[in-house]
XYZ file of C-alpha atoms in Angstrom:
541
model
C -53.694 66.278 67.824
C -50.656 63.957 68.084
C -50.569 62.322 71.967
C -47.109 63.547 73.228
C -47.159 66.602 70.863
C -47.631 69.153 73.804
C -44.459 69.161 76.108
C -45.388 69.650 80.301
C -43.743 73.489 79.675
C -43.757 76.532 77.470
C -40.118 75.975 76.207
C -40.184 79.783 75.320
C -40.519 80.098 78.762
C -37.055 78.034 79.600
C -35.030 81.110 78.217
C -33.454 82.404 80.956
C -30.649 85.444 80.898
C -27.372 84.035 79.187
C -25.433 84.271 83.012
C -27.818 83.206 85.514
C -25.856 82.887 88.708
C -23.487 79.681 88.269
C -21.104 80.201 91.120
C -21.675 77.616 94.055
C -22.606 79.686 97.021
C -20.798 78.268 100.488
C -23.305 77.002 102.594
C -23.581 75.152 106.112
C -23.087 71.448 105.230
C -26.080 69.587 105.223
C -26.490 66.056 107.752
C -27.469 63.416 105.778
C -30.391 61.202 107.404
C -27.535 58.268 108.814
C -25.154 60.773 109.950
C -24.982 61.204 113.836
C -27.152 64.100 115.128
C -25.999 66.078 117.871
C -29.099 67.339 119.132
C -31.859 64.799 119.016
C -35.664 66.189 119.893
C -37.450 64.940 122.993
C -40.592 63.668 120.809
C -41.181 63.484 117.089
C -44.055 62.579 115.328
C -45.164 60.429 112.080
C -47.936 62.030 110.087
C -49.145 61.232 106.312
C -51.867 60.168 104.105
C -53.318 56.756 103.160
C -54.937 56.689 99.600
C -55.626 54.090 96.664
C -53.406 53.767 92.951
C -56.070 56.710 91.874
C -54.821 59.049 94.451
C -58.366 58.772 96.872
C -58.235 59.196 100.076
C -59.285 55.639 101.635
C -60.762 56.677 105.098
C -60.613 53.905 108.629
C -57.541 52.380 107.024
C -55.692 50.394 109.629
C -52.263 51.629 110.048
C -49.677 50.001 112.122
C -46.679 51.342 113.421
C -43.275 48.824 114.118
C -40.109 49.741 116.072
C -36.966 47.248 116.849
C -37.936 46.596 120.398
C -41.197 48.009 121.248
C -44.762 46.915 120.704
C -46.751 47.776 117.433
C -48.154 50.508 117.638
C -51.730 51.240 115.567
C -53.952 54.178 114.491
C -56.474 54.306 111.330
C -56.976 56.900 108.970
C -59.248 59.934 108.866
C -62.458 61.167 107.002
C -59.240 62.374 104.356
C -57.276 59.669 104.756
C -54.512 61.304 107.058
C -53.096 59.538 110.360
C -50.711 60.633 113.042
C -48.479 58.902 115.485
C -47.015 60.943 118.363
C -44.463 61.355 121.205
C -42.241 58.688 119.466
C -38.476 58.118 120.091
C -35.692 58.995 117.424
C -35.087 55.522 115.181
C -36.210 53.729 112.525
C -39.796 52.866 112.258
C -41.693 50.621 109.323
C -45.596 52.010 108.796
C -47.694 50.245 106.833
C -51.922 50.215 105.854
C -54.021 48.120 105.304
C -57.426 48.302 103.446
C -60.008 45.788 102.114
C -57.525 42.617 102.630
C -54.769 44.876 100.542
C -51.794 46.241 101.820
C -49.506 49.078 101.335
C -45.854 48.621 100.561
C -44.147 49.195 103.772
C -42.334 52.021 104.410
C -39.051 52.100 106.904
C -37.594 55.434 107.941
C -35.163 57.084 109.836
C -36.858 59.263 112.171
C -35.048 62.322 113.788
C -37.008 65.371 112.965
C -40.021 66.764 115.150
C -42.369 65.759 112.399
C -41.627 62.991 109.328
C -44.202 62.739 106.730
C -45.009 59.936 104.651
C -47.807 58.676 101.676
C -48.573 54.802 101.555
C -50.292 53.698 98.750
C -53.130 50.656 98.903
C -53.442 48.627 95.264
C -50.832 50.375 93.223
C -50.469 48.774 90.234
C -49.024 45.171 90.431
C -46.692 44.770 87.117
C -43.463 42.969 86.635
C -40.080 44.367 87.240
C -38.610 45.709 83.848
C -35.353 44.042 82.937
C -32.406 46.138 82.240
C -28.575 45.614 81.675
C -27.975 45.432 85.232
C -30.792 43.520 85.990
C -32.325 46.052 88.699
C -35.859 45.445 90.495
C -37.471 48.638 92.033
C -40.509 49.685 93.313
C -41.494 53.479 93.730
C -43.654 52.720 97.244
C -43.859 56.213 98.693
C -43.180 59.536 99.484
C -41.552 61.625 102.061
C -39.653 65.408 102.812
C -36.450 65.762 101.354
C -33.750 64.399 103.645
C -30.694 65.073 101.457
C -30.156 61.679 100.964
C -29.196 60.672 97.202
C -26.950 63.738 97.317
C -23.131 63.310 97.339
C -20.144 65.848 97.887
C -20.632 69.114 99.236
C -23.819 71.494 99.557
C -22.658 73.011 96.326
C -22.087 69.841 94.241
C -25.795 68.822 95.486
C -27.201 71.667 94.301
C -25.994 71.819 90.931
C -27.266 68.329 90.435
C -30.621 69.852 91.635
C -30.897 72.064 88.864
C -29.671 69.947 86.293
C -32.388 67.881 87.336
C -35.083 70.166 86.531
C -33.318 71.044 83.492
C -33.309 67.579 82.710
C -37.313 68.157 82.288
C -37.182 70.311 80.188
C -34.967 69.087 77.654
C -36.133 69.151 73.859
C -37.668 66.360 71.787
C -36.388 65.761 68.673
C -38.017 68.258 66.267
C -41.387 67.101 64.856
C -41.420 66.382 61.007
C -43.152 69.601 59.046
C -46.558 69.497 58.390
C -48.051 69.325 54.996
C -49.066 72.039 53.380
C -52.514 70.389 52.795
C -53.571 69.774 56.512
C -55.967 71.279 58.297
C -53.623 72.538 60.600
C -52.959 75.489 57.427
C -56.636 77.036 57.967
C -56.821 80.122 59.529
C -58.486 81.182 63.256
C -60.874 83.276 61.233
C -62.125 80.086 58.893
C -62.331 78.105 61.949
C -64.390 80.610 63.819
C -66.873 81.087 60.430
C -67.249 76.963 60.726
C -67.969 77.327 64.130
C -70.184 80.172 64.114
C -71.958 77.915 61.186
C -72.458 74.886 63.518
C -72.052 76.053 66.793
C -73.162 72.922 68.576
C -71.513 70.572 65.802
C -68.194 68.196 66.629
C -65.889 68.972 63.697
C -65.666 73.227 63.967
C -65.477 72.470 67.855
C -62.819 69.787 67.735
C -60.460 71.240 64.543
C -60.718 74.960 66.461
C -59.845 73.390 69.668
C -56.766 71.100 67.968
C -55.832 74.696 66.656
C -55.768 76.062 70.196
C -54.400 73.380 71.239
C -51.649 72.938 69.248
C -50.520 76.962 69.873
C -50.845 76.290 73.686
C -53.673 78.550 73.909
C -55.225 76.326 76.624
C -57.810 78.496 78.107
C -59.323 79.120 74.323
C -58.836 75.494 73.633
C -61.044 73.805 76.800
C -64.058 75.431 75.552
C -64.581 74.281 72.324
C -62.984 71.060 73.052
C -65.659 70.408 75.874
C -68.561 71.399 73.195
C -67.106 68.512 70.935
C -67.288 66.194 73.643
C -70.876 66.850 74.643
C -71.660 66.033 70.831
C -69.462 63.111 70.564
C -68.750 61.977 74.009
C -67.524 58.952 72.066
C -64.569 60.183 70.592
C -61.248 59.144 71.795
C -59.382 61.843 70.286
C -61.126 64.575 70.931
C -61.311 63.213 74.545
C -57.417 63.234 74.757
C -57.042 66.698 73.120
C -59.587 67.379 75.878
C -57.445 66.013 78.588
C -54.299 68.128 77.596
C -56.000 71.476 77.517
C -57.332 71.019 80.725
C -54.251 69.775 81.957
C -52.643 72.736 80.193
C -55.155 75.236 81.580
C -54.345 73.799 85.477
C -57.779 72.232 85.747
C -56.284 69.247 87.370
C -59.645 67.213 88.698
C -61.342 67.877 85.135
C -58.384 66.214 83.317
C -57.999 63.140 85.904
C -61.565 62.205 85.535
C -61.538 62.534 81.602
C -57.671 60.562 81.021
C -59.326 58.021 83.874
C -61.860 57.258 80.795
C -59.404 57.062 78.394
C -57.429 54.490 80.366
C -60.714 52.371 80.730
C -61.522 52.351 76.845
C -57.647 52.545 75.330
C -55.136 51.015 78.072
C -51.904 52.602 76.246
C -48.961 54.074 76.448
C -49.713 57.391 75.730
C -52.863 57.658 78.197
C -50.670 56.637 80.785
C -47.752 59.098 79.880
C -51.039 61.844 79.948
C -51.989 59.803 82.916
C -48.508 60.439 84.530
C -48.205 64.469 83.882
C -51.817 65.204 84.982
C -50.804 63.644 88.429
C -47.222 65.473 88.721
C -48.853 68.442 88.001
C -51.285 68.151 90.225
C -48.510 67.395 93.347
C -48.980 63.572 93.174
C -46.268 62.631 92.264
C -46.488 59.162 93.582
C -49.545 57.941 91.205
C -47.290 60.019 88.137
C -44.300 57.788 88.641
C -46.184 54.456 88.351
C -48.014 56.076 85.118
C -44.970 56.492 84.096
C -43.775 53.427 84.126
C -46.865 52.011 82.625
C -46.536 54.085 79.836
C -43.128 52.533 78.981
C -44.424 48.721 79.565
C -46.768 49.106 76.941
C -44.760 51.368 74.541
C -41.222 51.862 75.356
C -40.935 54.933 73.449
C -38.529 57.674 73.423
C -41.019 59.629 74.755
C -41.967 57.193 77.681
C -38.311 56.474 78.888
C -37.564 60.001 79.116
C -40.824 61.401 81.051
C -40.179 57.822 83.365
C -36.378 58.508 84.266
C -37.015 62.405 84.428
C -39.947 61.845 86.712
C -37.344 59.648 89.019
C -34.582 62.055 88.413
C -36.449 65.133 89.969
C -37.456 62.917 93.056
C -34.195 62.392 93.761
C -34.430 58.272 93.117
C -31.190 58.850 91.479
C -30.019 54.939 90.490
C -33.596 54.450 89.298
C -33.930 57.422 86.981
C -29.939 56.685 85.793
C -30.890 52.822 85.617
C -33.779 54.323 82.924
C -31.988 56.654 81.162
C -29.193 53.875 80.489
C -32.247 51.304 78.856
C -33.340 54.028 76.968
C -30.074 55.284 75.885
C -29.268 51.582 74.760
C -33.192 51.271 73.071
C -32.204 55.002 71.271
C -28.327 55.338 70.874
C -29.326 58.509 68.757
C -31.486 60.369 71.566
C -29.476 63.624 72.963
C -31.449 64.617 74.806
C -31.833 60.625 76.833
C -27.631 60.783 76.864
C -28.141 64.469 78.360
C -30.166 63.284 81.227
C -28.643 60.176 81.656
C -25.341 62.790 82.337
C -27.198 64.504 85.137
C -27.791 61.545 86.707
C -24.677 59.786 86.558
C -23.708 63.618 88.380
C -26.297 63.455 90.951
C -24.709 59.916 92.048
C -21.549 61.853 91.914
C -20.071 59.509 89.082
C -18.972 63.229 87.570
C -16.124 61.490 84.876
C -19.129 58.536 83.620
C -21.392 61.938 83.753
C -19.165 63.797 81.720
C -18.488 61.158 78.834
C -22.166 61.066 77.857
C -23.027 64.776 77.802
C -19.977 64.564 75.175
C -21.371 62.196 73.549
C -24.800 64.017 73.550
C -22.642 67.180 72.045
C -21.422 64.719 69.284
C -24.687 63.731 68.446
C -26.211 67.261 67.442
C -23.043 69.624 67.812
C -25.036 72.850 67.024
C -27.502 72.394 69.779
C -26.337 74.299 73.573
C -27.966 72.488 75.978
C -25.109 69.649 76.439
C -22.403 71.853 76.461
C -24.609 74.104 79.597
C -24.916 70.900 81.354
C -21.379 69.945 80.981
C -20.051 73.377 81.873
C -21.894 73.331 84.634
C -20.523 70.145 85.812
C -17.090 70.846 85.141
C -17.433 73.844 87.641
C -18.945 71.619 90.623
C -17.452 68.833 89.842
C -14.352 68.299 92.320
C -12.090 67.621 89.510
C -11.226 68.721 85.833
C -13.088 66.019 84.009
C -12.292 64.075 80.708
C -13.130 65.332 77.409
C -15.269 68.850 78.485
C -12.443 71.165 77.840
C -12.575 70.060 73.894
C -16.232 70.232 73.712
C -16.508 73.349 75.682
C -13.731 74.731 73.259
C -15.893 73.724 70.051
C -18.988 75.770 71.647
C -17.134 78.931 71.985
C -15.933 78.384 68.917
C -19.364 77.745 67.106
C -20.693 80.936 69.258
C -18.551 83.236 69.247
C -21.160 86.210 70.124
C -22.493 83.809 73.230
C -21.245 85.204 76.397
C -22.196 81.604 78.794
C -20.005 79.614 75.239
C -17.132 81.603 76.756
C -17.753 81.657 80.161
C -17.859 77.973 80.124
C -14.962 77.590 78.262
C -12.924 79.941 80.047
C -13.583 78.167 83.072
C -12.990 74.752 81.630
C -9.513 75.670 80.478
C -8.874 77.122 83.847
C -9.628 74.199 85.514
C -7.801 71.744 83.454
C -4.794 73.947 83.937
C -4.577 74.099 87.952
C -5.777 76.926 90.135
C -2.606 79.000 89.203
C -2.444 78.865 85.236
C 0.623 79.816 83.735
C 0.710 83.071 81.359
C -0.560 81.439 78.837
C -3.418 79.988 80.484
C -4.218 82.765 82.571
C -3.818 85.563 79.508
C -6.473 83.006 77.391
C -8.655 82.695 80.218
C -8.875 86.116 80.869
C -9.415 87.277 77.095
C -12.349 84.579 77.582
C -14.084 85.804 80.321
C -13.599 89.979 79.184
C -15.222 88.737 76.121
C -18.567 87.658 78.055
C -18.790 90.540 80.257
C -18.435 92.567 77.405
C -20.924 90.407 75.456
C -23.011 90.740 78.875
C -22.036 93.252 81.286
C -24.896 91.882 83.084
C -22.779 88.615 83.515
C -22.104 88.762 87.330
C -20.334 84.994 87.381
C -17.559 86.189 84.748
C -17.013 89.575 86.627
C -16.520 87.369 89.640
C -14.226 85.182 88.204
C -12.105 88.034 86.468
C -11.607 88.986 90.300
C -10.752 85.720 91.494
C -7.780 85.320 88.310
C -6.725 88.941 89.401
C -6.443 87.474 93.410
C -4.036 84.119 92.054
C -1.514 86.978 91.219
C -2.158 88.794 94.291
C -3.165 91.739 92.282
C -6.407 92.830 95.226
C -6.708 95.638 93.357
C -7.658 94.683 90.491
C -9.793 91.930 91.867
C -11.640 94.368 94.227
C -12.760 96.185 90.724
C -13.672 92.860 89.398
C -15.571 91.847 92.643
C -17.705 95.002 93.196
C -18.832 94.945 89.142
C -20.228 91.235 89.653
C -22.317 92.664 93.039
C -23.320 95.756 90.597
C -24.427 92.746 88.222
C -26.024 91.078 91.427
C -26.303 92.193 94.136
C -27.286 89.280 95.821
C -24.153 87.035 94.866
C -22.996 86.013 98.703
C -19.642 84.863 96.850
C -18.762 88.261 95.611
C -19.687 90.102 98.751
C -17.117 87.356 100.465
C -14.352 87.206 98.153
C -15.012 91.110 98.334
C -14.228 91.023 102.320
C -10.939 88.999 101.601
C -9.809 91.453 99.275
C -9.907 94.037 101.667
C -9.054 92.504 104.491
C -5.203 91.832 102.613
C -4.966 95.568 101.594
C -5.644 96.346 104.594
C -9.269 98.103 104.513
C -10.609 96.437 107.599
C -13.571 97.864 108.098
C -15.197 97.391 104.394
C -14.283 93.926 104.995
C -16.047 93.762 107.858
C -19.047 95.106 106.183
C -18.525 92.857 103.028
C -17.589 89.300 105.236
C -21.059 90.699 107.483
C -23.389 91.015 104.242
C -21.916 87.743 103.307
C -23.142 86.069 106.059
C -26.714 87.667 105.979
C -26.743 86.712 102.045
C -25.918 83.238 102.688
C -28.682 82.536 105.975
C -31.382 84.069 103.574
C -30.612 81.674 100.310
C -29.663 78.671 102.752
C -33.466 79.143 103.641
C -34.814 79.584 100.301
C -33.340 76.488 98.751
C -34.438 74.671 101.760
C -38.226 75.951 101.136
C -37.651 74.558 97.529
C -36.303 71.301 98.641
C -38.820 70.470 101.063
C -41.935 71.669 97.941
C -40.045 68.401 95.790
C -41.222 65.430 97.335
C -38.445 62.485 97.516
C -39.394 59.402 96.478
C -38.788 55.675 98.393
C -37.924 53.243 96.719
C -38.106 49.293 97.556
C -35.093 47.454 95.591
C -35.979 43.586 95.720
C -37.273 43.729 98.648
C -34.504 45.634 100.990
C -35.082 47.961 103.132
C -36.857 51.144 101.585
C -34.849 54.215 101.326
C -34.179 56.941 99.640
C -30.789 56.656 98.293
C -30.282 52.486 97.836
């Protein structure tokens, strides 16, 4: 098996319903961590973990605790490696541990919640800066909750650029050459199995049935024989690493460290450490998977390696980092979509939307046939704040390659609408309508389009019309808080009171209850701190 052949996700599992809900719901704005805070707590309270470059726990670390103006305060860690430090004022504070004559990076934070939580590190891996255009010198030292810092622009702008972030994961490789029609790869289950059955305790039926597995993500079937092959060649670096995949595949998380912890011991290389990397992330630590990361692109600064290193930085929300990555490995492989893609999400995410908008065009030129540039740039064009350069043409070529696609012409439709003003002339408005009747009818699931039919119906003043529009996108979903809202306005100016009461109230209800789930989801992505030659840490440099 190929290292780097198996991507961290079933990609059939990334295909989603064509009109997923698009529309930026209106949320309560979000206080960054240096913004003022009108309501400070009495007491808050800084909690985490202590553990080596392997993820350990390291247990009676000294910890100290500094605060401008007050004594050091100090503490040492748990059986698990944990500490606590209580009944502490709002401000920054720097923790740091200690371990063995070895420190931790330390970490400075701004303090205002009842409880901040934070993972130091002891003996990370001591390697030299990488040099880029722009000359940058980070260091990924720890963990914490999501603050919100690294996010720019309204609630709605941030979290767009959170899900183009975890789209950014799962963008495609380039596709693998074809296999020849002589491999092994062409045998069958059944003459596997016979081979097997033959030899039942022998390494090549184990290992080529496994590889099979393997290679069809069957990662349950493909542990077991795997694991007989390595009993009769423990030896085997190949098998080993197919090994290491499966289990990783098949969520056995402790199994696969220990096995890609031998790998790195006999073969210190790139793609161990990229294995290295997704092993931790998937098993939350996300910490050790950024630094195996980066490893992985010291020793072979593949395409491969620069895009699971930026992506990993990307999701955590080090932003700069992950766009000061994409840009090396967009300049190292001019040709890579998909690195020009990402690098677009997180030139958006540090709300540089028109730089973020030339290079998903640019991806688009590269491989004009393939959607996932033109989603990201549609997407951007609707959060972004203003119409940006060059989307409108692109966005017109993608309806025009899919015609039958109803997101090719919702995207469009709204990219012409926005480059046109928030009143379009007849023109506009008659194209933009066609455009967006087209997906619904394409779609009629397609709740965004039916909400922005209503919304083109309300620029004329036509409620009418609009409330038709608005209460087919709530049959579509029923959970869109925009409809219900725009709903309520529409009958509040014909004069229907009382359903806008009820619309405006469901609204309201609608938005508490996602405010609260995307909070949930924000605080399960840990951010990550970064030290940038040798300034204070933060989250958003």
């Amino acid at each position: 098996m190929r290292p780097g052949s198996i991507r961290r996700k079933d990609h059939a599992a990334r295909r989603r319903h064509f009109c997923r809900s698009l529309a930026a719901l209106v949320f309560s704005a979000i206080v960054c961590g240096s913004c003022l805070f009108p309501q400070q707590p009495a007491a808050i309270a800084i909690e985490g973990k202590v553990s080596n470059a392997s993820g350990a726990p390291i247990a009676n670390a000294p910890v100290r605790l500094e605060h401008a103006g007050s004594p050091p305060a100090n503490s040492a860690t748990t059986a698990d490696g944990r500490f606590m430090f209580r009944d502490l004022a709002p401000g920054d504070y720097t923790v740091i541990a200690e371990n063995a004559g070895r420190r931790s990076a330390p970490v400075t934070i701004h303090a205002v919640q009842p409880e901040t939580h934070v993972d130091l590190v002891i003996g990370a891996p001591a390697v030299p800066a990488m040099e880029f255009a722009d000359n940058p010198n980070f260091t990924v030292a720890a963990v914490t909750d999501w603050t919100a810092a690294g996010g720019h622009g309204s609630d709605a702008v941030l979290r767009t650029s959170e899900a183009l972030n975890r789209d950014a994961l799962n963008l495609k490789p380039a596709a693998p050459p074809p296999l020849d029609a002589t491999t092994d790869w062409k045998q069958s289950e059944s003459v596997l199995r016979a081979a097997l059955a033959a030899a039942p305790h022998a390494f090549e039926p184990n290992h080529k049935l496994g590889e099979l597995y393997l290679r069809e993500e069957r990662f349950d079937q493909a542990v077991g024989p795997l694991e007989s092959a390595y009993k009769a060649d423990p030896g085997n670096f190949e098998n080993e690493y197919d090994l290491a995949l499966a289990l990783k595949g098949n969520v056995q998380i402790p199994e696969a460290r220990e096995h890609v912890q031998k790998l790195i011991a006999i073969r210190d290389s790139g793609d161990v450490h990229r294995l290295a990397g997704e092993i931790h992330e998937k098993g939350g630590d996300s910490l050790a998977a950024v630094h195996e990361f980066e490893l992985a692109v010291r020793d072979d600064p593949s395409e491969q390696n620069y895009f699971e290193w930026g992506s990993e930085l990307l999701l955590h929300r080090a932003v700069w980092q992950a766009r000061d990555v994409f840009t090396a490995g967009v300049k190292a492989y001019p040709k890579s979509e998909r690195m020009l893609t990402a690098l677009g999400a997180a030139l958006f995410a540090g709300a540089l939307y028109d730089q973020a908008a030339q290079r998903l065009c640019e991806a688009s030129d590269l491989n004009p046939a393939d959607p996932e540039p033109y989603t990201f740039m549609g997407k951007v064009e609707i959060s972004a704040p203003n119409p940006l350069p060059c989307v409108e043409q692109k966005l017109e070529r993608y309806a025009a390659q899919r015609p039958a696609d109803p997101l090719a012409n919702y995207f469009y439709a709204m990219a012409l609408w926005k480059q046109n003003g928030p009143r379009p002339d007849p023109p506009t408005f008659a194209r933009v309508h066609e455009l967006l009747s087209k997906a619904v009818t394409l779609d009629p699931q397609c709740s965004d389009a039916y909400l922005q039919l209503g919304v083109l119906e309300a620029t004329r003043r036509d409620y009418q019309k609009a409330i038709g529009f608005y209460a087919k996108a709530i049959d579509a979903n029923p959970q869109s808080s925009e409809a219900h809202y725009r709903l309520g306005i529409a009958y509040d100016r014909m004069g229907e009171k009382e359903k806008a009461a009820q619309q405006l109230a469901l609204h309201e209800e609608l938005k508490k209850q996602q405010a609260a789930a995307i909070e949930e989801q924000r605080r399960e992505v840990k951010q990550f701190l970064v030290v940038v030659e040798g300034k204070k840490l933060d989250a958003n440099p």
